XYZ file of C-alpha atoms in Angstrom:
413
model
C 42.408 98.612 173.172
C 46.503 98.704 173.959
C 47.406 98.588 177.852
C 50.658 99.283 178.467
C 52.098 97.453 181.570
C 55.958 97.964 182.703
C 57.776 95.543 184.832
C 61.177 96.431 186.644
C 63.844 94.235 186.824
C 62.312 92.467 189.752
C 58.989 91.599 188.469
C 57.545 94.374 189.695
C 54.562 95.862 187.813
C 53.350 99.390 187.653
C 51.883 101.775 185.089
C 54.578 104.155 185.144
C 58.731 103.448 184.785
C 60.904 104.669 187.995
C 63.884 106.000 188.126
C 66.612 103.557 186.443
C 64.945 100.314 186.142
C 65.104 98.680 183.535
C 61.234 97.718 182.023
C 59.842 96.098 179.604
C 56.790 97.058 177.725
C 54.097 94.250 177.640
C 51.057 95.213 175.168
C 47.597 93.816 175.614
C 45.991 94.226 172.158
C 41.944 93.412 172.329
C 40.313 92.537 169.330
C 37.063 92.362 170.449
C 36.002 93.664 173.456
C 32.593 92.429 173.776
C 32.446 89.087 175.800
C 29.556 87.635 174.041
C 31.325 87.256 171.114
C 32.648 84.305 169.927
C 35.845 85.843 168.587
C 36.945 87.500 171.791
C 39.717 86.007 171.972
C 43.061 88.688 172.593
C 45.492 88.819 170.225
C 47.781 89.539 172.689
C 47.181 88.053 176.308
C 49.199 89.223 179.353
C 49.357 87.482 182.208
C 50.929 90.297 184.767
C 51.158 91.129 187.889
C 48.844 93.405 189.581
C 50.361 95.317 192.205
C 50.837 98.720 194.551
C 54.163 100.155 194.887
C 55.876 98.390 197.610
C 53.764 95.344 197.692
C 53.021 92.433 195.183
C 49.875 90.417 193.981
C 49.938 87.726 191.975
C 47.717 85.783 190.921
C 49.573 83.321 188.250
C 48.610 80.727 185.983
C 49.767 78.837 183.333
C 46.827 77.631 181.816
C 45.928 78.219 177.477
C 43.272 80.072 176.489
C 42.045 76.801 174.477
C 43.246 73.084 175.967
C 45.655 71.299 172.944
C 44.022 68.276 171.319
C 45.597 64.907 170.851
C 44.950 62.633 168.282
C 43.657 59.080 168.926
C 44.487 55.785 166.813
C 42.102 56.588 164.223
C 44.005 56.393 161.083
C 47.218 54.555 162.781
C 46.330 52.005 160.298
C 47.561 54.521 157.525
C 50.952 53.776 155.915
C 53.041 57.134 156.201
C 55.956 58.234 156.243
C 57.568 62.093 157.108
C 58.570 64.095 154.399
C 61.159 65.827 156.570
C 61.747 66.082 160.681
C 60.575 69.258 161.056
C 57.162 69.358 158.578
C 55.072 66.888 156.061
C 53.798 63.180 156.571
C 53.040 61.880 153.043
C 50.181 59.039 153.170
C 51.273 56.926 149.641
C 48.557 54.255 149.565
C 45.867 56.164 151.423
C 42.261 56.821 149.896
C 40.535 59.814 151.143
C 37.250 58.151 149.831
C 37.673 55.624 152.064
C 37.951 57.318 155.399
C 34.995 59.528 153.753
C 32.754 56.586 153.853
C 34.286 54.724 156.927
C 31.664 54.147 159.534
C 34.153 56.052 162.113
C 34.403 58.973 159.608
C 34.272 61.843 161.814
C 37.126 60.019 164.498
C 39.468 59.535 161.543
C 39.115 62.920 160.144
C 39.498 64.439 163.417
C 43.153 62.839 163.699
C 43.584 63.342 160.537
C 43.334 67.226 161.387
C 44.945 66.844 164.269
C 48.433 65.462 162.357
C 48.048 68.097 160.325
C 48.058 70.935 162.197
C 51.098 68.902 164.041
C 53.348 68.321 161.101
C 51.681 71.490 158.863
C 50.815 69.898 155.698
C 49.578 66.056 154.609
C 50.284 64.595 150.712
C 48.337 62.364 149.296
C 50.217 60.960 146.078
C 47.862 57.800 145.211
C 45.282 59.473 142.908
C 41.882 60.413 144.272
C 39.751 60.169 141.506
C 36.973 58.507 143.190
C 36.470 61.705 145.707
C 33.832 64.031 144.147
C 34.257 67.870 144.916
C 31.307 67.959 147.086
C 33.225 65.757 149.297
C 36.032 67.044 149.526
C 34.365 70.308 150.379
C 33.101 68.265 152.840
C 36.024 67.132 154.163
C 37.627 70.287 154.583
C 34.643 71.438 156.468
C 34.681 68.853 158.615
C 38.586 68.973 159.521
C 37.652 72.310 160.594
C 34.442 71.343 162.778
C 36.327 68.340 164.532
C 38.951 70.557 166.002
C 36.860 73.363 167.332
C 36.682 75.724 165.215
C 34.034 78.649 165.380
C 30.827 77.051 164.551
C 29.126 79.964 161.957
C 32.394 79.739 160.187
C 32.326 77.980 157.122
C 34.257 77.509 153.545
C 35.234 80.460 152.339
C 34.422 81.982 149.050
C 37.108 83.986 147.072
C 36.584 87.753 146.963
C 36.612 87.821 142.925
C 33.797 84.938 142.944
C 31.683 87.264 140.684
C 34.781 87.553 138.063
C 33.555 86.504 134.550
C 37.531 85.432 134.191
C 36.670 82.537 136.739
C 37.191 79.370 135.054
C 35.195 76.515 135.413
C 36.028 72.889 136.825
C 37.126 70.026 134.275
C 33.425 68.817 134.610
C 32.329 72.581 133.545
C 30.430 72.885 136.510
C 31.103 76.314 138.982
C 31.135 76.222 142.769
C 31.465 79.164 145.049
C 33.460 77.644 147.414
C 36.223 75.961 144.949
C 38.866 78.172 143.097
C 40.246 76.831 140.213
C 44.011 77.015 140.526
C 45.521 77.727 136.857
C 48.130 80.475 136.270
C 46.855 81.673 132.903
C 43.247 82.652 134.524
C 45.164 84.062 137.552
C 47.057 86.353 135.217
C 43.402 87.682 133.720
C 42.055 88.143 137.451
C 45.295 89.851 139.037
C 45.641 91.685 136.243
C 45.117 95.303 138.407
C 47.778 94.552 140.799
C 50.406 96.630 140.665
C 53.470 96.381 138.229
C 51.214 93.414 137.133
C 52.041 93.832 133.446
C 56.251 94.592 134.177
C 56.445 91.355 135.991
C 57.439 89.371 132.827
C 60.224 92.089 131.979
C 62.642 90.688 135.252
C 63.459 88.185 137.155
C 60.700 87.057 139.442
C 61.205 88.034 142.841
C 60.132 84.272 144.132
C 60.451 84.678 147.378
C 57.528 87.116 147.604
C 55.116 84.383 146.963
C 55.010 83.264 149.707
C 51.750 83.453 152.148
C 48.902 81.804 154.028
C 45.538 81.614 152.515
C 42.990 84.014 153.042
C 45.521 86.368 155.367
C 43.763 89.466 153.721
C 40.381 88.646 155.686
C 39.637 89.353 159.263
C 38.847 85.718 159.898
C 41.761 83.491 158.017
C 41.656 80.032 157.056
C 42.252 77.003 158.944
C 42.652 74.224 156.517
C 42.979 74.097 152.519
C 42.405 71.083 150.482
C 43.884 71.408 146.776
C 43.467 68.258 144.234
C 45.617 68.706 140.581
C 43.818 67.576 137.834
C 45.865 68.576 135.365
C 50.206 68.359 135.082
C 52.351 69.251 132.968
C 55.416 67.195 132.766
C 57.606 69.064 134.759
C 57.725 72.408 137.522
C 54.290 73.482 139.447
C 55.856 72.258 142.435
C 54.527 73.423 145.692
C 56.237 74.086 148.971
C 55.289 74.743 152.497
C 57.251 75.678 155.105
C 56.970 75.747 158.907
C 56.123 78.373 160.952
C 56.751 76.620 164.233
C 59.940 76.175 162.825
C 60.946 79.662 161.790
C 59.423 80.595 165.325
C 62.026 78.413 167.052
C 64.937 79.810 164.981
C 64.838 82.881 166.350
C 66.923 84.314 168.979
C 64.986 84.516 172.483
C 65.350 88.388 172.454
C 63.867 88.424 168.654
C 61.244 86.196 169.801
C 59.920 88.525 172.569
C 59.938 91.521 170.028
C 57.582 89.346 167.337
C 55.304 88.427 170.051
C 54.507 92.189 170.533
C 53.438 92.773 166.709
C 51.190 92.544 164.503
C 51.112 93.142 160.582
C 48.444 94.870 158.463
C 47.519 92.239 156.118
C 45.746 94.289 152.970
C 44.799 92.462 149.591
C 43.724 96.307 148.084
C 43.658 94.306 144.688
C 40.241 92.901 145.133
C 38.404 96.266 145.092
C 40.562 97.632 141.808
C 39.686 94.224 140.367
C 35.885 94.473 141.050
C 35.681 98.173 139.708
C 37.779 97.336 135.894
C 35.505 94.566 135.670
C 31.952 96.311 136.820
C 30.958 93.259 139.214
C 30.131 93.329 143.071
C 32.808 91.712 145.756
C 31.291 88.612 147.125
C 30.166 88.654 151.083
C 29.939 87.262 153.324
C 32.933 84.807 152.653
C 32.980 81.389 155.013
C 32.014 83.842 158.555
C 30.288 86.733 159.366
C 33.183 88.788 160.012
C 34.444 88.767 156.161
C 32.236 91.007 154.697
C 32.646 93.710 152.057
C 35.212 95.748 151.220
C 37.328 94.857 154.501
C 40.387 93.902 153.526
C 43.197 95.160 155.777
C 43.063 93.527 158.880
C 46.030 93.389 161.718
C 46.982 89.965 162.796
C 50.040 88.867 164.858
C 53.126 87.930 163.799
C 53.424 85.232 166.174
C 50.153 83.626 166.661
C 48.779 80.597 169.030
C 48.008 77.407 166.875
C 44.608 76.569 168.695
C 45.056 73.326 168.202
C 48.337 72.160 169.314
C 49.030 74.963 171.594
C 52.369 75.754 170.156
C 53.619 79.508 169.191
C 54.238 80.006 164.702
C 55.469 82.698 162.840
C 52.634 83.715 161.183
C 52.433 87.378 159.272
C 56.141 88.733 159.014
C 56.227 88.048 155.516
C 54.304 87.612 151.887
C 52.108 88.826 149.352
C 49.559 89.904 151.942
C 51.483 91.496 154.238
C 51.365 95.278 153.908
C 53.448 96.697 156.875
C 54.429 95.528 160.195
C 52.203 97.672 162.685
C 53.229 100.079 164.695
C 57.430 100.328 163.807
C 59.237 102.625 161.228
C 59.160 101.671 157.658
C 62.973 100.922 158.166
C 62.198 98.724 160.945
C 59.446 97.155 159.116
C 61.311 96.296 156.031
C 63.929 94.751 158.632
C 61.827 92.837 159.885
C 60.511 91.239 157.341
C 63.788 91.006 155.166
C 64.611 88.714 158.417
C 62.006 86.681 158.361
C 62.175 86.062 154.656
C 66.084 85.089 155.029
C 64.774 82.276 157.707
C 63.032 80.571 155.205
C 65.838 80.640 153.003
C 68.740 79.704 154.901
C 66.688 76.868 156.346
C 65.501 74.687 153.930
C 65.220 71.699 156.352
C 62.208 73.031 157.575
C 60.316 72.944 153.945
C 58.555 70.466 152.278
C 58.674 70.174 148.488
C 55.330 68.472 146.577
C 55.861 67.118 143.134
C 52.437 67.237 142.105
C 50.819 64.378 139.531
C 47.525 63.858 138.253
C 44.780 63.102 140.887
C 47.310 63.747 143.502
C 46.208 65.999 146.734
C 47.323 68.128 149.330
C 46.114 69.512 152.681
C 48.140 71.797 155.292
C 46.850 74.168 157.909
C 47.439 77.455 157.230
C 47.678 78.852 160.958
C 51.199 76.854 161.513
C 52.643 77.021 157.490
C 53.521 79.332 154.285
C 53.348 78.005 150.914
C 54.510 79.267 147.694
C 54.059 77.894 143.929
C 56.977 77.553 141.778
C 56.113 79.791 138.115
C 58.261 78.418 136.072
C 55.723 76.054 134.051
C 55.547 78.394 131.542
C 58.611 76.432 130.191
C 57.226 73.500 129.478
C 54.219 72.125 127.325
C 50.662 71.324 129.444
C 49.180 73.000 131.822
C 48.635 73.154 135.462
C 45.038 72.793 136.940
C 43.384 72.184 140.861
C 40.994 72.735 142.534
C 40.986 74.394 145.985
C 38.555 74.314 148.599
C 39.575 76.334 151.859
C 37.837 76.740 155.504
C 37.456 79.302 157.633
C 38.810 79.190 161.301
C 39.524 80.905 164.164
C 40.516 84.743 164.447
C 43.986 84.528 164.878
C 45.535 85.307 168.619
C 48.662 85.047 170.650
C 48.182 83.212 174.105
C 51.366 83.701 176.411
C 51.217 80.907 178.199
C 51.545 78.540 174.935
C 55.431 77.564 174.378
C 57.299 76.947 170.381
C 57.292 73.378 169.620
C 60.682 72.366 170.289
C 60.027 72.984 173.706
C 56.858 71.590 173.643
C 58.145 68.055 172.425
C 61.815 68.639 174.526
C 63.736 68.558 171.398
C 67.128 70.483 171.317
C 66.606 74.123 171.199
C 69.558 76.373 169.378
């Protein structure tokens, strides 16, 4: 459902625009409009005025649609240090084992998610051999519990699951809810996508690779948790960037025209996949509302981080993104040419991993982007993780949440 509500240059609201004023055009965008749901949350709230011409009502509040959480002193013990300002906290000496089995597990994991969605992404560069892959399913299940996430979500299995192409983990065991990261299987399973087969004739356009896992699915994810097990000697590098970040280098009048949007965000690759290689798309994956075939959901560009509070640029730009909703195709490829040029002409707000054996990373992917650097197909040994990802909350904007330099009173631009 879209209301339309238009405000003169007094405040006043009306359904209809008067004469010369000058209005703006607030959009209330419903995803669900059935209270009993637990996903009714709007992706796009308005707070307005409701009034008669000539007289004004206003009933006005402030409040979120979901209270931010703070972390405690759980894990202050930690050694850390930030990888930049503006995103990363790298944890050198920590073992993930160890809070595992801590008798105050669930308080230091529930920080521990907390910091993350605060500073986007956590390394963990001491090797974590002694973590098994149940538990680190675990944990990522967990970070997602702690902080309030829908409670039938769950970790989310990958579309191609059925794929015979799947490869198995070093132990040759096969879990549904990890996904082995290794480029030469993700060449066999893409291998439908478009222009799939050219892509080795010309530069790689590297800046497309960026993205936030599981955007194609009508419920995203909340947290991913990938462990290398295998490096080669140099390249594989991962980066993350932040989205409360990009958010806050935009212009105030920009900002106000991203709030309004949303972007279909189609992964039409999964269904050609499934029909070359005869084998059914797995569903449900991690919540009841990824099922199927449905792969082209809207979500906003600018969407609420339920935890902190705090506004992120969330789905102007990657490999999931199909079209921004509801403008021109000029205007859409505008848009997101702009938001791609953010990332690159700030590189203070990206964090760079250097991955080595055992080593692990986990970022929330309702406040980041990440990208993989190809270029380890110039060097001898190969690159090898494995992923486990959770399920959160349907994505939504909340009007009354603020960006995060505001949030924290640091120097806006």
């Amino acid at each position: 459902m879209i209301i339309h509500i238009f405000r003169d240059s007094k405040g006043r609201g009306s359904k209809a625009c008067h004469g010369r004023r000058r209005c703006q055009v607030l959009s209330l965008l419903l995803l669900n409009p059935y209270p009993s749901s637990s996903h009714n949350i709007p992706y796009l709230v308005e707070r307005h005025r409701t009034c008669k011409m000539g007289s004004t009502h206003e009933p006005r509040t402030n409040k979120l649609i979901r209270e931010p959480l703070k972390a405690g002193k759980a894990i202050d013990y930690l050694e850390y240090r930030d990888v930049t300002p503006l995103i990363g906290r790298e944890y050198p000496t920590a073992s993930l084992k160890k809070i595992y089995d801590a008798p105050d597990r669930d308080a230091q994991l529930r920080d521990l998610a907390i910091t993350i969605c605060e500073r986007g992404v956590a390394f963990f560069h001491a090797p974590q051999d002694d973590l098994s892959v149940d538990e680190q399913k675990d944990i990522t299940d967990l970070l997602g519990k702690l902080t309030g996430r829908p409670q039938e979500n769950g970790l989310h299995i990958h579309p191609l699951w059925n794929d015979p192409n799947n490869l198995a983990m070093a132990d040759g065991k096969v879990d549904e809810n990890i996904y082995v990261i290794n480029a030469d299987a993700q060449k066999k399973l893409y291998a439908t996508m478009p222009n799939h087969q050219n892509r080795d004739r010309q530069p790689p356009d590297v800046g497309r690779e960026w993205h936030s896992d599981s955007l194609y699915e009508n419920c995203p994810s909340d947290f991913s948790f990938l462990r290398m097990q295998e490096t080669p000697p140099s390249g594989g590098d991962t980066l993350w960037c932040s989205g409360y970040e990009l958010y806050d280098r935009m212009s105030p009048p920009f900002k106000k025209l991203v709030e309004g949007l949303t972007a279909t965000c189609a992964q039409p690759v999964f269904k050609t996949a499934c029909a070359a290689g005869g084998y059914p798309v797995t569903s449900p994956r991690g919540s009841p509302l990824n099922v199927d075939f449905e792969f082209s959901p809207s979500h906003p560009v600018v969407r609420t981080h339920p935890v902190t509070g705090w506004k992120s640029l969330y789905a102007g730009v990657g490999i999931h993104v199909t079209k921004i909703s509801g403008v021109y195709s000029y205007e859409d490829t505008l848009i997101r040419d702009y938001v791609a040029r953010l990332i690159t002409r700030n590189h203070d707000g990206i964090a760079r991993m250097h991955w080595t054996r055992g080593a692990c990373a986990i970022w929330c992917n309702a406040c980041t982007l990440h990208a993989a650097t190809p270029d380890t197909h110039l060097v001898e040994g190969n690159r090898v993780g494995v992923r486990a990802t959770g399920i959160g909350d349907v994505p939504y904007f909340d009007p009354a949440s603020t960006g995060r330099r505001e949030a924290l009173g640091w120097p806006s631009y």
